[in-house]
XYZ file of C-alpha atoms in Angstrom:
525
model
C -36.238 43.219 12.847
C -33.873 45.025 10.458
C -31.601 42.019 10.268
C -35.024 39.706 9.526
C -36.330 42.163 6.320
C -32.533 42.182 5.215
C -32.371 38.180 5.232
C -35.597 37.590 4.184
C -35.188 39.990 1.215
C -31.869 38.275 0.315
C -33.815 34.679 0.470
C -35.985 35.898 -1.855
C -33.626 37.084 -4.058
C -31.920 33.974 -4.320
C -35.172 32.120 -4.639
C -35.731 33.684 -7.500
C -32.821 32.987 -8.627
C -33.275 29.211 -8.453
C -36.341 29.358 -10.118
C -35.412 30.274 -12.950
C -31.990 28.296 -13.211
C -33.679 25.477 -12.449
C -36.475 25.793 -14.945
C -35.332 23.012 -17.206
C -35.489 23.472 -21.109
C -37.595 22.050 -23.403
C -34.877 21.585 -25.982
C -33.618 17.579 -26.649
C -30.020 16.863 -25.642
C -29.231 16.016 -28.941
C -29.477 19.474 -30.378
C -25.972 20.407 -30.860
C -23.198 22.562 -29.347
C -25.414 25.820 -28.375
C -27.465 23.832 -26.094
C -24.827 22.136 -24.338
C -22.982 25.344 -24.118
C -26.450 27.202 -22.534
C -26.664 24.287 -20.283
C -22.945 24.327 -19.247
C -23.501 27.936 -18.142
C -27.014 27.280 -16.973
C -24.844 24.178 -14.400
C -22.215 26.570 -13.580
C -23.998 29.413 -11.712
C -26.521 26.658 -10.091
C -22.974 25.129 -8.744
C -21.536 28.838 -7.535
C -24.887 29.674 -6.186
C -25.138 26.383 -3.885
C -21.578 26.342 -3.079
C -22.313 29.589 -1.567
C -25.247 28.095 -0.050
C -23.524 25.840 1.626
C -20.324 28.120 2.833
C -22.700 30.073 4.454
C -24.215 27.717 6.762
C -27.504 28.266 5.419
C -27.370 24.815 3.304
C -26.431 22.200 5.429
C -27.138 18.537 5.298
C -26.995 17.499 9.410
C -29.323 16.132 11.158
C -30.963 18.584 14.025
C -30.942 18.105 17.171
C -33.099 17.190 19.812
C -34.607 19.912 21.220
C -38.144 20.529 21.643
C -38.216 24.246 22.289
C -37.606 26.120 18.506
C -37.280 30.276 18.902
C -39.732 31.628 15.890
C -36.416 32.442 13.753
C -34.510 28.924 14.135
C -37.820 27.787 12.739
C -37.099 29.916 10.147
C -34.300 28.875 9.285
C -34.917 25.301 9.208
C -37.938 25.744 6.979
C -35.376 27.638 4.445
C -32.827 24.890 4.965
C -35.206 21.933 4.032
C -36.537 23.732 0.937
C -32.902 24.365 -0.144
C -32.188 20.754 0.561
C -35.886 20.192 -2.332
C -34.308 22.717 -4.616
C -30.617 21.193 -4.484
C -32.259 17.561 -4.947
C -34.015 19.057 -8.185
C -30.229 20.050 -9.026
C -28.559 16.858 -8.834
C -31.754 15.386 -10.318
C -31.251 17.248 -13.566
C -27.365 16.948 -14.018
C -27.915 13.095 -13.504
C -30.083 13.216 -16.096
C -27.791 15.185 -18.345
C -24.741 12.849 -17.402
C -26.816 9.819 -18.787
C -27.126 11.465 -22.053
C -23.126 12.285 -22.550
C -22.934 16.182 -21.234
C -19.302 16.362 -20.015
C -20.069 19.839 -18.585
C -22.856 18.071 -16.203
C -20.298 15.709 -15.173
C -17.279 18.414 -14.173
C -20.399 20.306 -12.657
C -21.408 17.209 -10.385
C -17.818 16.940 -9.442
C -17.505 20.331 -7.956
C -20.639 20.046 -6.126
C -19.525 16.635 -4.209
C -16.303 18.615 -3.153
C -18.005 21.146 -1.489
C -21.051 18.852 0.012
C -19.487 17.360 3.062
C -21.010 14.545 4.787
C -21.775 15.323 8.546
C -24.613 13.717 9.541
C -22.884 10.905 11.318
C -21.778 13.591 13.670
C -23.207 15.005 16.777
C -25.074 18.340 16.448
C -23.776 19.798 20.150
C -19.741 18.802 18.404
C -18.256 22.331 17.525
C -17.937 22.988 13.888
C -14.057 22.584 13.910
C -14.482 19.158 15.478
C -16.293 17.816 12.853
C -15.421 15.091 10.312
C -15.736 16.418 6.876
C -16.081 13.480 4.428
C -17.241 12.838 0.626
C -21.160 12.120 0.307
C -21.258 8.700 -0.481
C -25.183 8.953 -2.135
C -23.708 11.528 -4.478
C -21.095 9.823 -5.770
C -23.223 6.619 -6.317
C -25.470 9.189 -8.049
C -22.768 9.877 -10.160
C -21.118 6.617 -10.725
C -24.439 5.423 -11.716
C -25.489 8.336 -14.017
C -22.428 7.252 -15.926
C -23.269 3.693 -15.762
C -26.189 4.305 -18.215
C -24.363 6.352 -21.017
C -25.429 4.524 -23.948
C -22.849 5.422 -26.967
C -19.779 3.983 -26.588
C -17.073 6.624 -27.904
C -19.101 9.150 -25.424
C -18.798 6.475 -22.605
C -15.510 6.072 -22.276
C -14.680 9.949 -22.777
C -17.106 10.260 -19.302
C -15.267 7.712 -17.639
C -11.963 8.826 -18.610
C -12.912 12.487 -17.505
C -14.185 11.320 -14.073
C -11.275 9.166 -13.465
C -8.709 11.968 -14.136
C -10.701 14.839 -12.468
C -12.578 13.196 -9.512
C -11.138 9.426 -8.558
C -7.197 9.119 -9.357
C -6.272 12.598 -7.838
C -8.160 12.259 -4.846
C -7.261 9.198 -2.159
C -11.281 9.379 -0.901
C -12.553 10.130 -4.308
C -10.917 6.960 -5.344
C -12.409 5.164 -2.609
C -16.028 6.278 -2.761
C -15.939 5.535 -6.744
C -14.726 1.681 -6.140
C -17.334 1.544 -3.359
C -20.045 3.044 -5.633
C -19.074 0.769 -8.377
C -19.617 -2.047 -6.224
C -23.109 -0.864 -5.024
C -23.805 -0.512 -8.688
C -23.004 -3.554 -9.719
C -24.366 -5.241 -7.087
C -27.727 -3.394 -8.021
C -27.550 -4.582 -11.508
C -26.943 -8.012 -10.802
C -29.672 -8.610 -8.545
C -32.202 -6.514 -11.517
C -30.458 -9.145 -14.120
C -31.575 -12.341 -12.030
C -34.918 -11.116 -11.528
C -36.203 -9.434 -14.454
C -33.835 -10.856 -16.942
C -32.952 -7.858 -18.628
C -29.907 -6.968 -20.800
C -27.105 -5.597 -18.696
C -24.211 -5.261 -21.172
C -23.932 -1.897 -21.440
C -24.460 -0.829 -18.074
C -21.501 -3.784 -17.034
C -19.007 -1.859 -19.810
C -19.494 1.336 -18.631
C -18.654 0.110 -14.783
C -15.774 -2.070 -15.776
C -14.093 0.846 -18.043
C -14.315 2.986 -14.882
C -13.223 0.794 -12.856
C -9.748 -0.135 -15.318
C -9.613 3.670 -15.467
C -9.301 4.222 -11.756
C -5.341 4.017 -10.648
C -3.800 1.139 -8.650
C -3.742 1.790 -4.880
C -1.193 2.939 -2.214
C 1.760 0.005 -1.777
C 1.511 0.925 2.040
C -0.295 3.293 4.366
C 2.913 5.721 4.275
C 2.324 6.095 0.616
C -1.609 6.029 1.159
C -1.114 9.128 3.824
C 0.856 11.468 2.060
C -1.512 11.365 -1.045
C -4.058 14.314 -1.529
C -7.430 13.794 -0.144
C -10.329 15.584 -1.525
C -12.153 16.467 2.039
C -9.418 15.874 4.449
C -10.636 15.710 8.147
C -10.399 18.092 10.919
C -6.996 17.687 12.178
C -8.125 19.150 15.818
C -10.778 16.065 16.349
C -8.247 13.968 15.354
C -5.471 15.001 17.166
C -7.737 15.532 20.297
C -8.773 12.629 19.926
C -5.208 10.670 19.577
C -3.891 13.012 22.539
C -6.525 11.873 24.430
C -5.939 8.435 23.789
C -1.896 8.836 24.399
C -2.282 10.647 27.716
C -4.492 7.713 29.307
C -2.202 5.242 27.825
C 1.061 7.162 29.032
C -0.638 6.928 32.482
C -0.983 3.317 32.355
C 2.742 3.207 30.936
C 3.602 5.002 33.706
C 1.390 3.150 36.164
C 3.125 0.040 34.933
C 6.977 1.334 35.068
C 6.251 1.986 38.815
C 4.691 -1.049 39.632
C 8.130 -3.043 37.764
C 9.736 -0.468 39.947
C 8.619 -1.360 43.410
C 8.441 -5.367 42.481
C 11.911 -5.152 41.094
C 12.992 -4.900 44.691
C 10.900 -7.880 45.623
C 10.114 -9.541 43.008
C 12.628 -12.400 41.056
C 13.257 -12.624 37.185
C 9.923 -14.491 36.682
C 7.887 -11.109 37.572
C 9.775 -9.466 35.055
C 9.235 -11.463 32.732
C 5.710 -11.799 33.120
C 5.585 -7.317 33.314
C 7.536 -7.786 29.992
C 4.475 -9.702 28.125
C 1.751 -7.654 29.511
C 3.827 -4.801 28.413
C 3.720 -6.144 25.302
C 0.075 -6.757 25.107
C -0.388 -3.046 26.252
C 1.143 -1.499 22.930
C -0.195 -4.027 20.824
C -4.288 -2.960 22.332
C -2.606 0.727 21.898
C -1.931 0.307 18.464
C -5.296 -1.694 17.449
C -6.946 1.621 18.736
C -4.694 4.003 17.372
C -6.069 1.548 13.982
C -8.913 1.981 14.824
C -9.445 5.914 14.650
C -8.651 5.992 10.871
C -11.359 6.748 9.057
C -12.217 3.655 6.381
C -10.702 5.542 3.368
C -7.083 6.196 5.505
C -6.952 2.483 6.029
C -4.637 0.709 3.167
C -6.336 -2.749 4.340
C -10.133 -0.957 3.600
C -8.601 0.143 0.277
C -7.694 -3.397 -0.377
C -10.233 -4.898 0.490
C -12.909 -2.472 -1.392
C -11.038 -2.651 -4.651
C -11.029 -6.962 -4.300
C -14.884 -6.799 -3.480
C -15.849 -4.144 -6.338
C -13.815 -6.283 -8.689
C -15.809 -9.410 -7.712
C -18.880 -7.865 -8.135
C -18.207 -6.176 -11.445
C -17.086 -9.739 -12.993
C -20.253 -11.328 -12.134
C -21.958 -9.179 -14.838
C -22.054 -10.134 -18.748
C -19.619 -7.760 -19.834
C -18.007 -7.908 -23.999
C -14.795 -9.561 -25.079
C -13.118 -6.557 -25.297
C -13.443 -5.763 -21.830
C -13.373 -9.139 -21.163
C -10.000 -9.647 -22.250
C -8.647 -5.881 -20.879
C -9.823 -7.065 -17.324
C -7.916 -10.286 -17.776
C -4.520 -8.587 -18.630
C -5.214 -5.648 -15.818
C -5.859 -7.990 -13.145
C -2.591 -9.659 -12.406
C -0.682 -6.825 -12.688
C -2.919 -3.918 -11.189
C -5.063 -6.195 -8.775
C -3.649 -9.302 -7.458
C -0.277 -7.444 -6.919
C -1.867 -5.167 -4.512
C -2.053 -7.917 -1.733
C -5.719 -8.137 -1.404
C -7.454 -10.253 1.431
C -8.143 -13.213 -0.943
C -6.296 -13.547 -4.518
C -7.715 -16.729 -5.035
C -11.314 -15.880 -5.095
C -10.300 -14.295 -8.935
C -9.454 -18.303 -9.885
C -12.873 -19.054 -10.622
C -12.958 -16.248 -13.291
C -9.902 -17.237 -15.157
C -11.121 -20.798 -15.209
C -14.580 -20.024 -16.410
C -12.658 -17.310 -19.108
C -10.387 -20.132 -20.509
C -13.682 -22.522 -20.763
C -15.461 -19.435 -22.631
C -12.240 -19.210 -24.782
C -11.871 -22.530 -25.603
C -15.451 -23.253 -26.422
C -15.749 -20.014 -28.746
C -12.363 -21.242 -30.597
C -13.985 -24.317 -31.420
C -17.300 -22.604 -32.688
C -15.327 -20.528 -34.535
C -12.065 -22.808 -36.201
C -14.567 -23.409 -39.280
C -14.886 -19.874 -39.977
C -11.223 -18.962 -39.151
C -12.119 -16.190 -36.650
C -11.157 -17.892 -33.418
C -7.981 -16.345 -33.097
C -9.812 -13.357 -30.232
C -10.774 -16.038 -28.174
C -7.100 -17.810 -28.214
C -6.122 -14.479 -27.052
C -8.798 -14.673 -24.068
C -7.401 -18.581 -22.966
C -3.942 -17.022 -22.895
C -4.740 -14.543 -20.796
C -6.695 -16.302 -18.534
C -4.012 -18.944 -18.482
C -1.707 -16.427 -17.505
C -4.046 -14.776 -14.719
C -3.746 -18.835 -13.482
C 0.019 -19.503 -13.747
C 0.058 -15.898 -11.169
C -2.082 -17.779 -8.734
C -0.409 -20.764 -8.776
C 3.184 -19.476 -8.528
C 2.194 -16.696 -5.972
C -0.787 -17.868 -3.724
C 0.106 -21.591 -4.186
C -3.251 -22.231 -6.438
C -3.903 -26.080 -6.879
C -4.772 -26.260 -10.349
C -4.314 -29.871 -11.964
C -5.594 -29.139 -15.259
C -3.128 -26.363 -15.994
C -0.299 -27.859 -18.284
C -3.520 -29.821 -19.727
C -5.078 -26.421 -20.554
C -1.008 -24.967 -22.249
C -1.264 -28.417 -24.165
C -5.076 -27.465 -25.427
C -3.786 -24.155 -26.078
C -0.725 -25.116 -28.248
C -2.936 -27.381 -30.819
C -4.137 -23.631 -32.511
C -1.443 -22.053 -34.688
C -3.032 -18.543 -34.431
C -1.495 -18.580 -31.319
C 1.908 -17.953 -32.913
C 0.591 -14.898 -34.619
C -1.916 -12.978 -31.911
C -1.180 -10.017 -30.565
C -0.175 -11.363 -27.007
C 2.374 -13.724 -28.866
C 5.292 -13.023 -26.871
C 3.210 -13.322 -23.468
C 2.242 -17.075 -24.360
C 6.360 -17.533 -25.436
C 7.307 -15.959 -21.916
C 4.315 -18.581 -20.129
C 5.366 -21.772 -22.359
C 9.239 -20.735 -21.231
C 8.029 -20.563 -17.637
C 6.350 -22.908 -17.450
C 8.008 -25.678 -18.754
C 11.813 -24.748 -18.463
C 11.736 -23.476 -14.751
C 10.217 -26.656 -13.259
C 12.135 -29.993 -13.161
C 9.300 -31.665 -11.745
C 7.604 -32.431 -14.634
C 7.077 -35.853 -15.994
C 8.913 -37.281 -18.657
C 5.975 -37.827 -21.100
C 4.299 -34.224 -20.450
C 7.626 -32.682 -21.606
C 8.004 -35.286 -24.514
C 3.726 -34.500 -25.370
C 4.779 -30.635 -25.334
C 8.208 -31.207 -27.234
C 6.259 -33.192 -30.234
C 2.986 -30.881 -30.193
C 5.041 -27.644 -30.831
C 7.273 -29.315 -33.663
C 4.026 -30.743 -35.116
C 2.362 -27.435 -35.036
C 5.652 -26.257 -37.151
C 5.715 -28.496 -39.658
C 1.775 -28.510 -40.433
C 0.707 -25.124 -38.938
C 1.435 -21.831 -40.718
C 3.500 -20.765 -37.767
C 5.855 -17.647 -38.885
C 9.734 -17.984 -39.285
C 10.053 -16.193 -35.991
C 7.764 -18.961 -33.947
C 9.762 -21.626 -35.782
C 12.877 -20.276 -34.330
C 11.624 -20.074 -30.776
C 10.277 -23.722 -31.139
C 13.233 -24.456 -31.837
C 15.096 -22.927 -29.283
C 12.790 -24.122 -26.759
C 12.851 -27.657 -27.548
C 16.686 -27.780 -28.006
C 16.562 -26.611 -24.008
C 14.020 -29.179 -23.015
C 16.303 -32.073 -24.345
C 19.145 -31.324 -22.684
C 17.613 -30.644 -19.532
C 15.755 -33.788 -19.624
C 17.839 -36.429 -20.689
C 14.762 -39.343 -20.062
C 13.472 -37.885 -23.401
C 16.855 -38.107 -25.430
C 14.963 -41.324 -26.925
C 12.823 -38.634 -29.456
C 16.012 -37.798 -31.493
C 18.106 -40.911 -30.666
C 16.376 -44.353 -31.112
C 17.587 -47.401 -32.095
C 16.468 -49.111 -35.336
C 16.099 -52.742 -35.654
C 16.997 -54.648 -38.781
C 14.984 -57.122 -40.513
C 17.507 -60.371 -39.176
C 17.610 -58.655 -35.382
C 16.463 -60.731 -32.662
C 13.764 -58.651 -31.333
C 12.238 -58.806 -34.963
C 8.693 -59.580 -33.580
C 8.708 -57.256 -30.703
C 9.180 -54.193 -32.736
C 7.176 -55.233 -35.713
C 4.271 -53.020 -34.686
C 6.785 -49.858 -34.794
C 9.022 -50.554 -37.929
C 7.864 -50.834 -41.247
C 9.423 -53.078 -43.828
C 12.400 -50.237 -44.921
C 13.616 -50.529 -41.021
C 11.930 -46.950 -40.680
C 10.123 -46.331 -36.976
C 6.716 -45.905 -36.878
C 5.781 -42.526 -34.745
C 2.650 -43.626 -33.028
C 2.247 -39.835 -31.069
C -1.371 -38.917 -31.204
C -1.963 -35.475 -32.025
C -5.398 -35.275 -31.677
C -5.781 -35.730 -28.349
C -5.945 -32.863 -26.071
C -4.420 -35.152 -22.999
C -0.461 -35.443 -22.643
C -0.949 -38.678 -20.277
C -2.826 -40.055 -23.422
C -0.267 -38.997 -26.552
C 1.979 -41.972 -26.379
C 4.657 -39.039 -26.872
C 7.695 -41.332 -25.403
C 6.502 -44.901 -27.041
């Protein structure tokens, strides 16, 4: 009885407590630095009074058994547990809230309390405690991830995301993976609200897709992905328990199977062996699919992979801005498609539809002069395509009809990704000798056209140039646009070459620079 006044007494005490740490103020967010400070402390103790909570044993978040026979004081204690479980709701409720409207200290608060909040509900309640799985809570890092979804300032925005990417997701390998996976739930979420109540999105999509650039690139390979920190790392005992159990019936069946080759050897021919050899082989190969099998889905590189492709994907189905339009195309080919994700090529369709977008906003925008952005996005894109194509083997016809399209704007010469479209016109025209005569002739004219009449900078000029000093000598069938024969007045072919001589014996240059087509520029004519 002694030991149920002293623990009732202390439940009291701490209910107390609660009550009036939770008691929420009835000041605005938005009145300055003594608030947030009083609210920083307010988060603090609420955090070192449940993580206490929940070291103790008397906050837990499994489900009970089955058993229909309760003593008076396990009854007790459940009834404590489930209104710890309101009170802690109330908790997360409130820093949610203050996350939304910008409070940093909120956010580090709601980190600390997902590192202590294990996960074990999957888990049987007869497993001893050392046997169980401790893993991230995947609800309370959606909670999170989509607290921070609805910041609405910018500047305040990106200083969330930056601090949850530095403190929570790039330091831990399951933090990481929970965040991507939460992003995707998010955006998935938002997408399906967009189509059906037509709401505006935009600043809900920015927040997840700075995040998401924010979080780190993954692993190379599951060495790399196992010997980074985990936030929660798993009970080693289950696991090795579990893998020892695993070896020992598989070492008997090894064993099983060397005495079996053993006593055939002596009977058997070279046939038997043969056929022992393959199901040998098909023994460690169902070994190592289970031994696969046992990881749990954030110690799995192909998981990792295949999480970050899918919370892309669903991220760039939402209306985000340029801006972030145009990071996402330059972080993609290097920090995404190089990370060999299941399928590369389901990114195509967004640097098609991006280099559409770009176009058609360059040509709303020549009259005004302030097209040059969206040149910058049809670069990128371009270059998101020319990865594709030269690693996955992408089968895109209209891409050297897109470079063309591209080269016709001058600004492009004096963007900020300048020397990206130089290194793509380079690659793409001087390392393949596949190309027809007339699309290297189209290209050759276009850029020295663009030259003469464009306000392209000394520097372009010089890499023009360059370039189209290379593609003569390499092609030699388009030596005829610097070395052409001109017919004289009393020459034979008088009448045939009327249409491209004028009366001085001077040739006629029939290349049309309007079009956007290099089949259609009459380049080599």
């Amino acid at each position: 009885m002694s030991s149920l006044s002293a623990s009732s007494s202390s439940a009291r005490e701490k209910w107390k407590q609660l009550k009036i740490l939770l008691k929420e103020s009835n000041t605005n967010y938005e009145n300055g630095v003594d608030f947030h400070r009083k609210e920083a402390h307010r988060f603090d103790q609420l955090r070192k009074l449940f993580t206490s909570l929940i070291a103790n044993g008397e906050l837990n978040f499994r489900r009970n058994g089955n058993n229909q026979e309760v003593e008076e004081e396990q009854d007790a204690k459940q009834k404590w547990n489930a209104h710890l479980q309101t009170q802690y709701n109330v908790y997360i409720d409130q820093l949610c809230d203050s996350i939304k409207h910008g409070n940093k200290y909120a956010l580090r608060s709601m980190c600390g309390i997902i590192a202590v909040s294990c996960c074990q509900q999957h888990q049987k309640p007869q497993q001893p405690q050392e046997m169980r799985i401790r893993r991230v809570d995947v609800n309370l890092v959606h909670r999170m991830v989509d607290a921070l979804s609805c910041v609405q300032e910018d500047n305040v925005a990106s200083e969330m995301a930056k601090m949850a990417a530095a403190e929570f997701a790039n330091p831990y390998v399951d933090g990481k993976y929970f965040v991507m996976k939460s992003i995707k739930r998010c955006s998935v979420e938002v997408y399906d609200l967009m189509q059906s109540k037509k709401e505006d999105v935009t600043v809900v999509a920015d927040n997840l897709t700075t995040l998401l650039l924010l979080v780190d690139s993954i692993a190379p390979n599951q060495a790399h992905l196992d010997s980074n920190l985990s936030l929660l790392i798993p009970s080693s005992d289950s696991a090795n328990n579990a893998d020892d159990g695993a070896d020992s019936t598989d070492d008997d069946d090894d064993e099983s199977d060397d005495d079996d080759d053993d006593d055939s050897s002596t009977i058997s021919n070279d046939t038997n062996t043969q056929s022992f050899k393959k199901q040998k082989t098909s023994h460690t190969t169902t070994k190592k699919k289970k031994q696969q099998k046992k990881k749990i889905s954030f110690q799995s590189i192909a998981k990792f992979r295949k999480i970050l492709q899918e919370a892309w994907l669903s991220v760039l189905r939402l209306p985000i801005s340029s801006k972030l339009h145009k990071r996402a195309l330059r972080h993609l080919p290097t920090n995404v498609l190089t990370q060999r994700i299941p399928s590369p090529l389901r990114f195509a369709d967004f640097f098609s539809a991006s280099f559409d977008i770009g176009c058609k906003n360059d040509d709303n925008d020549s009259t005004s002069g302030s097209g040059s952005t969206d040149v910058i996005t049809s670069l990128l894109s371009l270059q998101g395509l020319f990865h594709l194509m030269t690693t996955q083997n992408l089968e895109y016809p209209k891409f050297y009809t897109s470079l063309y399209t591209l080269m016709s704007h001058s600004t492009v010469f004096h963007v900020k990704h300048r020397i990206q479209f130089c290194t793509l016109l380079t690659n793409c025209l001087m390392k393949s000798q596949m190309l027809p005569a007339y699309v290297i002739a189209s290209f050759c004219k276009r850029l020295c056209r663009t030259c003469v009449c464009g306000g392209v900078p000394p520097s372009g000029s010089l890499f023009v140039l360059a370039l189209v000093s290379n593609l003569l000598r390499r092609h030699g069938e388009c030596a005829c646009l610097v070395h052409r024969h001109v017919y004289n007045k009393s020459s034979k072919d008088k009448g045939n070459k009327k249409n491209d001589n004028d009366d001085n014996g001077m040739i006629m240059d029939v290349f049309d620079n309007e079009t956007n087509d290099p089949a259609k520029s009459r380049a080599l004519e």
